[in-house]
PDB file of C-alpha atoms and ligand atoms in Angstrom:
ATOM      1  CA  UNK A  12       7.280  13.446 -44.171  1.00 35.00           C
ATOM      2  CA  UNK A  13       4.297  15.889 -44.655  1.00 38.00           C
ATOM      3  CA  UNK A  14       2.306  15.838 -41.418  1.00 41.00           C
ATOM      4  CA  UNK A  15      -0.931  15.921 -43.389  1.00 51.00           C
ATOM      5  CA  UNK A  16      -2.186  12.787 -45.464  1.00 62.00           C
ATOM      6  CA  UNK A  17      -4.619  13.003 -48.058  1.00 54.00           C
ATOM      7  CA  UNK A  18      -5.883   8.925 -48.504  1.00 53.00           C
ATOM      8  CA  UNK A  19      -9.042   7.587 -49.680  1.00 47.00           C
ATOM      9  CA  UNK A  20     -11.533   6.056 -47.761  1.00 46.00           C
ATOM     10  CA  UNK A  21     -11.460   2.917 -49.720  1.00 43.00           C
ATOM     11  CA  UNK A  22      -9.929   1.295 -50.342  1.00 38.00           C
ATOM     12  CA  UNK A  23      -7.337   1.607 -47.230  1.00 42.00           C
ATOM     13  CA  UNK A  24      -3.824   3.106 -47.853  1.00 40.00           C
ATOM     14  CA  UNK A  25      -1.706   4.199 -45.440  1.00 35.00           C
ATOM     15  CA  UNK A  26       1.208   5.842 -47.455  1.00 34.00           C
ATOM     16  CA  UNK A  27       1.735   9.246 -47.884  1.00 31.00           C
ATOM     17  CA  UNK A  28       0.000  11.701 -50.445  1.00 33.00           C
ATOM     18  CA  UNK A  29       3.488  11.842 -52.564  1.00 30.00           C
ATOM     19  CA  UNK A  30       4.094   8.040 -52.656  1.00 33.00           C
ATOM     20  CA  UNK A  31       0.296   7.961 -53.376  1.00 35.00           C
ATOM     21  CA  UNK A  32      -0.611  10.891 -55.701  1.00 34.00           C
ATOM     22  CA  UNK A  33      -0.771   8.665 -59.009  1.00 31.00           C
ATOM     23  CA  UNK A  34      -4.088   6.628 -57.299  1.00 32.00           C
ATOM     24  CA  UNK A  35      -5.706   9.261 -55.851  1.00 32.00           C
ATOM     25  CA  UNK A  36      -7.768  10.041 -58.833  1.00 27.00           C
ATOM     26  CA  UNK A  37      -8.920   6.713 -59.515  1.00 21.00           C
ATOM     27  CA  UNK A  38      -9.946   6.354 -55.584  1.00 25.00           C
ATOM     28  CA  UNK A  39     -12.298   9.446 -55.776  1.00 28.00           C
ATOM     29  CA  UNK A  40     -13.570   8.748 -58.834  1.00 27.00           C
ATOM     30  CA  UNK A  41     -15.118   5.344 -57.633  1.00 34.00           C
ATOM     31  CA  UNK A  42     -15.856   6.991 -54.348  1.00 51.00           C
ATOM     32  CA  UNK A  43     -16.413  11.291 -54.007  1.00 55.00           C
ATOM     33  CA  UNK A  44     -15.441  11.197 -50.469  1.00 74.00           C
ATOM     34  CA  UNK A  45     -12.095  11.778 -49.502  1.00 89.00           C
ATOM     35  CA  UNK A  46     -10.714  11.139 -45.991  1.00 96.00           C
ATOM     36  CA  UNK A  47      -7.582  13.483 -44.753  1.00 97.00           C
ATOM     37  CA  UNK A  48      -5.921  13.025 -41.730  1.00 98.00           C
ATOM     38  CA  UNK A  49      -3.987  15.307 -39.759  1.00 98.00           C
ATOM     39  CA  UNK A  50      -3.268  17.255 -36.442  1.00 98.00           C
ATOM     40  CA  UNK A  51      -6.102  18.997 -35.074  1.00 98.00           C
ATOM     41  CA  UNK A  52      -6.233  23.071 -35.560  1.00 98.00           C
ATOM     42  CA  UNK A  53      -6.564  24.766 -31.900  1.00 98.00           C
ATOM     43  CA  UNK A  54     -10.744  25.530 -32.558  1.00 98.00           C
ATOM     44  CA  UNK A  55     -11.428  21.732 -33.225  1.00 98.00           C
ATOM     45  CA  UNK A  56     -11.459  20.609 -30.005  1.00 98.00           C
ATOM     46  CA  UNK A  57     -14.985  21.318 -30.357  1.00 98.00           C
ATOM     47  CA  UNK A  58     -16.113  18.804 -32.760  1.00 98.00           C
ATOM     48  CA  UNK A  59     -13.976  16.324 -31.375  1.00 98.00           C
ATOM     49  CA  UNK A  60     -15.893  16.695 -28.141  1.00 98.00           C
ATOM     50  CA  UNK A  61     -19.054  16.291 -30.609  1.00 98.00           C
ATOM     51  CA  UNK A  62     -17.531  13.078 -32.077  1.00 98.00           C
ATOM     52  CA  UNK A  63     -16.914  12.099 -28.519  1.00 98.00           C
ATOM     53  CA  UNK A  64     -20.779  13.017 -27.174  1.00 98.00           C
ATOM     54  CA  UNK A  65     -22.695  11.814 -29.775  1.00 98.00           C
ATOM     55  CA  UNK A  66     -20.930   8.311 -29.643  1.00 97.00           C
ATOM     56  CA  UNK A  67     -22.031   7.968 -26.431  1.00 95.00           C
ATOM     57  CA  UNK A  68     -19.909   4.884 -25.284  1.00 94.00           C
ATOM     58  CA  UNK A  69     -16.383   7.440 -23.996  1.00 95.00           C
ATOM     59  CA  UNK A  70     -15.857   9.016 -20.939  1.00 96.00           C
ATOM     60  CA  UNK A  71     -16.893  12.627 -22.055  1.00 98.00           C
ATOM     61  CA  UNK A  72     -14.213  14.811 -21.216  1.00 98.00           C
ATOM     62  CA  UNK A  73     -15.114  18.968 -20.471  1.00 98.00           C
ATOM     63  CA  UNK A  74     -15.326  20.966 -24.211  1.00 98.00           C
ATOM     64  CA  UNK A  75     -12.515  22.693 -22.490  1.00 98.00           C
ATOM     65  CA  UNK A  76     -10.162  19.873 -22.426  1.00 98.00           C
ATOM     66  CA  UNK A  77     -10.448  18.930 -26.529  1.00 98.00           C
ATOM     67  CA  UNK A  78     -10.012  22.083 -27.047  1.00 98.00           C
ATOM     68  CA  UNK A  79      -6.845  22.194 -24.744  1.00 98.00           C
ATOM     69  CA  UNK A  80      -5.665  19.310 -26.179  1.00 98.00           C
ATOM     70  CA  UNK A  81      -6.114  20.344 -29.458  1.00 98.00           C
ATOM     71  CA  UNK A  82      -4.289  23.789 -29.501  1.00 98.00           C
ATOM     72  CA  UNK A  83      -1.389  22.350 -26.738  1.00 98.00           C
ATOM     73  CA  UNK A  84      -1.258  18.587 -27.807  1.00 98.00           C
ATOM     74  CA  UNK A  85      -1.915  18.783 -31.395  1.00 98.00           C
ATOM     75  CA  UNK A  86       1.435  17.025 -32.678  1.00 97.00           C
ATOM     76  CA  UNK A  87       0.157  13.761 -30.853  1.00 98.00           C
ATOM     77  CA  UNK A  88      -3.684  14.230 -31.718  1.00 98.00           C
ATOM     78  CA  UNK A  89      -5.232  13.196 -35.269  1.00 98.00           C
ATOM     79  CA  UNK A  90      -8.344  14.154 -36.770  1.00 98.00           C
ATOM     80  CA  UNK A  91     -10.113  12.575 -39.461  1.00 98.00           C
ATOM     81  CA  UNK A  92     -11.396  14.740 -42.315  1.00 98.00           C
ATOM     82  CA  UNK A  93     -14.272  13.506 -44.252  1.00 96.00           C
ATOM     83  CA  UNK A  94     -15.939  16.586 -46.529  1.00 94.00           C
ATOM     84  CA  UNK A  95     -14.693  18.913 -44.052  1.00 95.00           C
ATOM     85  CA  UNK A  96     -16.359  16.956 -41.309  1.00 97.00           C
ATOM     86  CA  UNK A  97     -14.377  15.192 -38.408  1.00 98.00           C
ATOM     87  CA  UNK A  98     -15.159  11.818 -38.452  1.00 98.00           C
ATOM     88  CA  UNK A  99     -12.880  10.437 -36.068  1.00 98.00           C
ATOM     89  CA  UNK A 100      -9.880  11.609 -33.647  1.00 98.00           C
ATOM     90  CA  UNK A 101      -7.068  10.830 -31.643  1.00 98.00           C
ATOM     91  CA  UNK A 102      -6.287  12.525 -28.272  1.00 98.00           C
ATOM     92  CA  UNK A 103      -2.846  11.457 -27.507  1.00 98.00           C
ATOM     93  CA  UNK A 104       0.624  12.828 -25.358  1.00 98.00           C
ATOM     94  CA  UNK A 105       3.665  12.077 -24.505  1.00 98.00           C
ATOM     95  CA  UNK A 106       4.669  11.022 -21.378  1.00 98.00           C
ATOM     96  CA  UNK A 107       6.990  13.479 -19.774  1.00 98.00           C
ATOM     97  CA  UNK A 108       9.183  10.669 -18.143  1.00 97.00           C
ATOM     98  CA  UNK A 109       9.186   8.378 -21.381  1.00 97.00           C
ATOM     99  CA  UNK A 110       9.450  10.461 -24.141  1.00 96.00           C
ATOM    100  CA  UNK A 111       9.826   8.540 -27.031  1.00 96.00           C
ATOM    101  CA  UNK A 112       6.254   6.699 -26.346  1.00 98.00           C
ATOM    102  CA  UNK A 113       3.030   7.765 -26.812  1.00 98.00           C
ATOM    103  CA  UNK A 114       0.181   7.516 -24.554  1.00 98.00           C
ATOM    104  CA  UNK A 115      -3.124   7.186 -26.583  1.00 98.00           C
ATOM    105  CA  UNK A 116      -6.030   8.746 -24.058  1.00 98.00           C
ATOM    106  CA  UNK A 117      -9.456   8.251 -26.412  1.00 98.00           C
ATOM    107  CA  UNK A 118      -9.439   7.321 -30.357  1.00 98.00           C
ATOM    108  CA  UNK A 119     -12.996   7.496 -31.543  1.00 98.00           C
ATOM    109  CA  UNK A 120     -14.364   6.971 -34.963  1.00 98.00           C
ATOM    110  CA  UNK A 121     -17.855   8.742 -35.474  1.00 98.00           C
ATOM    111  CA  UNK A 122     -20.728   5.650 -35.947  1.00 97.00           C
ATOM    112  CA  UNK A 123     -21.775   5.982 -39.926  1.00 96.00           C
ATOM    113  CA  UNK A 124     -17.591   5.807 -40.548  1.00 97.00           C
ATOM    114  CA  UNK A 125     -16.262   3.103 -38.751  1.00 97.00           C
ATOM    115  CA  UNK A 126     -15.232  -0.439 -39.891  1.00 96.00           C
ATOM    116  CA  UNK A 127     -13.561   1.277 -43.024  1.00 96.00           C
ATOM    117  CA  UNK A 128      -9.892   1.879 -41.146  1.00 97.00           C
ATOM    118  CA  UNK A 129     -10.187   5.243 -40.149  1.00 98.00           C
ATOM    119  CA  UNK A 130      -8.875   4.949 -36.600  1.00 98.00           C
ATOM    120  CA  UNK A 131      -5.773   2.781 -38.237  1.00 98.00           C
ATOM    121  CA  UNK A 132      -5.063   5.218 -40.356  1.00 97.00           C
ATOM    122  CA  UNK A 133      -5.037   8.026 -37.745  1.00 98.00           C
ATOM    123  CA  UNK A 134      -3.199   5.824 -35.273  1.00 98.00           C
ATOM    124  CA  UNK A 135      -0.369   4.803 -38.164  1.00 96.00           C
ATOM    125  CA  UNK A 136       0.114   8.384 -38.983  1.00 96.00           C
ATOM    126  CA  UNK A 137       0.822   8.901 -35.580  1.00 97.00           C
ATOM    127  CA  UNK A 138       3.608   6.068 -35.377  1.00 96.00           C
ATOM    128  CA  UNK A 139       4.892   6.905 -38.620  1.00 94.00           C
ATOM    129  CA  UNK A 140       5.010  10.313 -38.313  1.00 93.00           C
ATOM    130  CA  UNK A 141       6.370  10.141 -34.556  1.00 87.00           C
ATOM    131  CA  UNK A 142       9.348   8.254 -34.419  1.00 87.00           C
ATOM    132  CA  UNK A 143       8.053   6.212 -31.527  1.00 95.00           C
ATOM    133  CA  UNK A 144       9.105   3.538 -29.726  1.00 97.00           C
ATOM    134  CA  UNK A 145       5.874   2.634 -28.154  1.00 98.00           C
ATOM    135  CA  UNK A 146       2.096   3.016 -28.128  1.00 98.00           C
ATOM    136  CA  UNK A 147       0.708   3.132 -24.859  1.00 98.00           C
ATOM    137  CA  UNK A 148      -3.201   2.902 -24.040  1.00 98.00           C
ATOM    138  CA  UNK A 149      -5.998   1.689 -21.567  1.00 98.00           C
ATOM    139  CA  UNK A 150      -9.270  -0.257 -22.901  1.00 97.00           C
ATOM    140  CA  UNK A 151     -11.581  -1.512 -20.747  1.00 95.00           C
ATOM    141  CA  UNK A 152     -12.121  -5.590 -20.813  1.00 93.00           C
ATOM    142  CA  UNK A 153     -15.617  -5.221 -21.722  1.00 95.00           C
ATOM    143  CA  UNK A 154     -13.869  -2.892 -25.373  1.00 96.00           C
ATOM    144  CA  UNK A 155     -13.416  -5.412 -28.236  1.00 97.00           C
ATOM    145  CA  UNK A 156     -13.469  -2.859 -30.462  1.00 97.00           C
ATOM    146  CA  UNK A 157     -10.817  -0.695 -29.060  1.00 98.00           C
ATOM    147  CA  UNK A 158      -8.942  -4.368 -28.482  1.00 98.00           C
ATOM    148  CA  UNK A 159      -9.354  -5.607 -31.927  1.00 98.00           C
ATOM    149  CA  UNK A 160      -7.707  -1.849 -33.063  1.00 98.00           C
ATOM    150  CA  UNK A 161      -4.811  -1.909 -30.784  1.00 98.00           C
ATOM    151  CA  UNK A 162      -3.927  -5.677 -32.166  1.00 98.00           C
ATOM    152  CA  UNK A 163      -4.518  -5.014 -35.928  1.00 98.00           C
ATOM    153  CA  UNK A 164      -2.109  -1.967 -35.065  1.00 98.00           C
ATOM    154  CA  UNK A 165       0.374  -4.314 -33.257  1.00 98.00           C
ATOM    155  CA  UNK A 166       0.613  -6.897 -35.749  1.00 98.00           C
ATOM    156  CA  UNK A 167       0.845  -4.382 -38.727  1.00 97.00           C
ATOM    157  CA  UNK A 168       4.112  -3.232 -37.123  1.00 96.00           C
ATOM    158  CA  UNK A 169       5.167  -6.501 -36.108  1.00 97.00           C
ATOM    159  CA  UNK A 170       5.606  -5.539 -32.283  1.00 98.00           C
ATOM    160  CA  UNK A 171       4.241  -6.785 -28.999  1.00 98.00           C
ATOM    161  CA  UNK A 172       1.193  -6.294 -27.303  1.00 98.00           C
ATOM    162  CA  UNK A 173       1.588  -6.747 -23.913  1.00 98.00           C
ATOM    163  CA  UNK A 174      -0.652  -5.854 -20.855  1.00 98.00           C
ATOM    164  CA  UNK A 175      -0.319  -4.405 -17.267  1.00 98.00           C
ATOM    165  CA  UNK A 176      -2.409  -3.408 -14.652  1.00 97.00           C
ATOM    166  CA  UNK A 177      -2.891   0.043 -16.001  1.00 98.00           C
ATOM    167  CA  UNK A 178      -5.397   2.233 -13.588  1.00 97.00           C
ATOM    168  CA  UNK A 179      -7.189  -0.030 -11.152  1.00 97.00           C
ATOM    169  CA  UNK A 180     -10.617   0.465 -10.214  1.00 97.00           C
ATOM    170  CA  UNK A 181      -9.621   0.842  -6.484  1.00 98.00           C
ATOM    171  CA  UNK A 182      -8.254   3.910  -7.717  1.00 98.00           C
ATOM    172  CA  UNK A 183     -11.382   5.329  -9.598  1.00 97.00           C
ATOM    173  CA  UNK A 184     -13.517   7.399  -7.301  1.00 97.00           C
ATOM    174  CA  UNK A 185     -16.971   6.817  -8.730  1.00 97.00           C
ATOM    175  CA  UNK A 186     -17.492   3.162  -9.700  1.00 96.00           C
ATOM    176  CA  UNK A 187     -15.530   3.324 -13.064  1.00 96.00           C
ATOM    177  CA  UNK A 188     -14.156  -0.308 -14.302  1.00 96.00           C
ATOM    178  CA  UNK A 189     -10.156  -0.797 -14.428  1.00 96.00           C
ATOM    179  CA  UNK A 190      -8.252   0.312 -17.029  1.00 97.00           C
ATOM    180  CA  UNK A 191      -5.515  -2.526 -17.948  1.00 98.00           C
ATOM    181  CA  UNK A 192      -2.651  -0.689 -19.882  1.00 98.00           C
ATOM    182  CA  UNK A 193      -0.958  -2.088 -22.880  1.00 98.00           C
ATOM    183  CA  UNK A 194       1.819  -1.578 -24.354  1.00 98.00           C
ATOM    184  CA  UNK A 195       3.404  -1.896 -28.354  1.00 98.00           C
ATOM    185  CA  UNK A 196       6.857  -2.479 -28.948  1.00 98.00           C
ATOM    186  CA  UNK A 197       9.266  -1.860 -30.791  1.00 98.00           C
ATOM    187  CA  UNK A 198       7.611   0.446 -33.765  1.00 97.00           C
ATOM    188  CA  UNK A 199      11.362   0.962 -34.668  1.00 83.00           C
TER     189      UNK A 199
HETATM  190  C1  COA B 251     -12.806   1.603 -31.498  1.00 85.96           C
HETATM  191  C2  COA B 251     -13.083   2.457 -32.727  1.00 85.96           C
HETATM  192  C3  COA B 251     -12.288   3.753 -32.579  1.00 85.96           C
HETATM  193  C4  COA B 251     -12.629   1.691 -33.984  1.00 85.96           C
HETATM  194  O1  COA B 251     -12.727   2.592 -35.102  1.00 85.96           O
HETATM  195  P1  COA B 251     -12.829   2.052 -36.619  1.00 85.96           P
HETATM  196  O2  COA B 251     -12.454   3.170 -37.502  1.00 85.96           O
HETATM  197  O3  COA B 251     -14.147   1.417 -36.843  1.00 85.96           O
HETATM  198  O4  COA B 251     -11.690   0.917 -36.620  1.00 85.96           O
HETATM  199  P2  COA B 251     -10.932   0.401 -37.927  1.00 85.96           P
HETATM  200  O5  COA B 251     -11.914   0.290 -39.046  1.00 85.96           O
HETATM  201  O6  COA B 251      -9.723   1.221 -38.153  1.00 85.96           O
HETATM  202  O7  COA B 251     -10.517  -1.077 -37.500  1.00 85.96           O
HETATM  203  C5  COA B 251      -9.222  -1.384 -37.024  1.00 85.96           C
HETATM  204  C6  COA B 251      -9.193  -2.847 -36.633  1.00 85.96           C
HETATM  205  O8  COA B 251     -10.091  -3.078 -35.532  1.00 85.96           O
HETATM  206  C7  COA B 251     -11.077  -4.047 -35.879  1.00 85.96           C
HETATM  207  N1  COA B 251     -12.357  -3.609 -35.322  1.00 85.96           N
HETATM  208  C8  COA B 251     -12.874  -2.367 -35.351  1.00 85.96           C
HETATM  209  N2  COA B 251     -14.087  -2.361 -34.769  1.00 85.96           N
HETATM  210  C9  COA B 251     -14.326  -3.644 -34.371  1.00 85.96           C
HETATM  211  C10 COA B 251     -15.419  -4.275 -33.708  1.00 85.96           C
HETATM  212  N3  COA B 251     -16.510  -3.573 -33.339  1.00 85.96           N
HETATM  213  N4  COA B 251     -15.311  -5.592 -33.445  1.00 85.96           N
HETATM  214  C11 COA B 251     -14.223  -6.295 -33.798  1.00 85.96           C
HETATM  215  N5  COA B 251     -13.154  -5.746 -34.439  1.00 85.96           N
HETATM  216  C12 COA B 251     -13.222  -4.438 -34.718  1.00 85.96           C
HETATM  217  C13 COA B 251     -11.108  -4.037 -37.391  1.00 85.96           C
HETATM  218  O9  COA B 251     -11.569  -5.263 -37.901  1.00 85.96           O
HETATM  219  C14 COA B 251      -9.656  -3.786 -37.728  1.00 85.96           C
HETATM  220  O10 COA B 251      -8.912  -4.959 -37.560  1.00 85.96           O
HETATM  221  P3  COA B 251      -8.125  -5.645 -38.810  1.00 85.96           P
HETATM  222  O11 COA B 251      -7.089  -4.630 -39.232  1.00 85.96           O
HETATM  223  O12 COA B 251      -7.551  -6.899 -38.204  1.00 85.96           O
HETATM  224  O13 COA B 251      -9.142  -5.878 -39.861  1.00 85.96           O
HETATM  225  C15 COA B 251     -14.608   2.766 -32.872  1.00 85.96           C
HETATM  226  O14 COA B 251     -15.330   1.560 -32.812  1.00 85.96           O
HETATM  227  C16 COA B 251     -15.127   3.740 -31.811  1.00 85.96           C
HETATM  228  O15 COA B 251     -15.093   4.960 -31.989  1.00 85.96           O
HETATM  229  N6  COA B 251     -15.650   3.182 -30.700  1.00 85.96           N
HETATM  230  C17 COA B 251     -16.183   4.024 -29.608  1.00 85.96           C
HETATM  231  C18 COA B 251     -15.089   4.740 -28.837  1.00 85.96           C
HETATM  232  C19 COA B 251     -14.107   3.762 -28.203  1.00 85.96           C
HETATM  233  O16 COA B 251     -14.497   2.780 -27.596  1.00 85.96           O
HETATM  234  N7  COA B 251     -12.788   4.072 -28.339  1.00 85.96           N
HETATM  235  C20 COA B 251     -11.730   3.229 -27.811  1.00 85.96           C
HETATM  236  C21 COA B 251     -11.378   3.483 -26.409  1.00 85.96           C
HETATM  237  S1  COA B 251     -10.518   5.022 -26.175  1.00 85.96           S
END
């Protein structure tokens, strides 16, 4: 399966650019903009950092760690391409002691793109291009965004979403809320 996939922004695909290619024309002719997704290339860790800033609502990581993530960590990161913008990324890795899952650190979709699937799509490629057996995250209570994404993703695959303590905030040294952790299995 290629690792990059071409897809229109709308409507909301999530096959592949060679099960797609007959549609693609009609998409872009209704709507110029074309949305790729794919992994990260090792110098765009810098507008994913951007994507992260200007949305104001994550906890901002250094520049130095997208861009470490990006270059180390790019087979389980996405970034979404909109006319050779990001838009929207995924900073993900795999947990040395359960390798077949993925942990899912920060997905963020930039404001003027969101509510049109783009963090679906990025978090589908991932599972379909990753032969996983789970999805791993933390989302704050007070995220119904980030909650509402991790079900829509759960029930599309037909797995469970289930929910453990994750990172307490006992364990946070300045103040930060819990992190519950959840969980979605099988995606295979
Ligand atoms: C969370 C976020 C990544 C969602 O991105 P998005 O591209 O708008 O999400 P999508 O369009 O792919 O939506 C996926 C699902 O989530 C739902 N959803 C997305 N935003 C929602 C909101 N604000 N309220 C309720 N549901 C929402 C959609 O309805 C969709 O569900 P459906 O398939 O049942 O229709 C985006 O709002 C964001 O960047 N938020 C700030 C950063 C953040 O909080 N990240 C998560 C924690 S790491």
């Amino acid at each position: 399966m290629p690792i990059q996939t071409e897809v229109p922004t709308r409507p909301l695909p999530t096959t592949t650019h060679a099960a797609r290619s007959s549609r693609a024309s009609d998409a872009r002719s209704s709507d110029q903009h074309s949305l790729v997704i794919r992994k990260p290339r090792p110098s765009e860790g810098a507008e994913m950092w951007t994507v992260a800033r200007d949305g104001g609502e994550l906890d901002l990581n250094s520049s130095y760690a997208y861009l470490m993530m990006a270059r180390d960590f790019a087979d389980t990161c996405r970034v979404a391409v909109c006319d050779n913008e990001i838009v929207g990324y995924v900073l993900g890795y795999t947990p040395p002691e359960r390798p077949s899952n993925l942990f899912v650190w920060q997905v963020a979709v930039r404001d003027d793109q969101r509510g049109r699937g783009v963090a679906a799509l990025m978090l589908d490629h991932l599972v379909t291009t990753g032969e996983l057996d789970a999805l791993e995250a933390t989302v704050e209570e007070t995220n119904a965004a980030s909650r509402a994404l991790f079900a829509s993703i759960a029930r599309k695959h037909q797995a469970e979403l289930t929910w453990s303590e994750g990172i307490p905030e006992a364990h946070f040294p300045d103040g930060h809320a819990g992190e519950p952790q959840l969980r979605i299995e099988p995606l295979r």
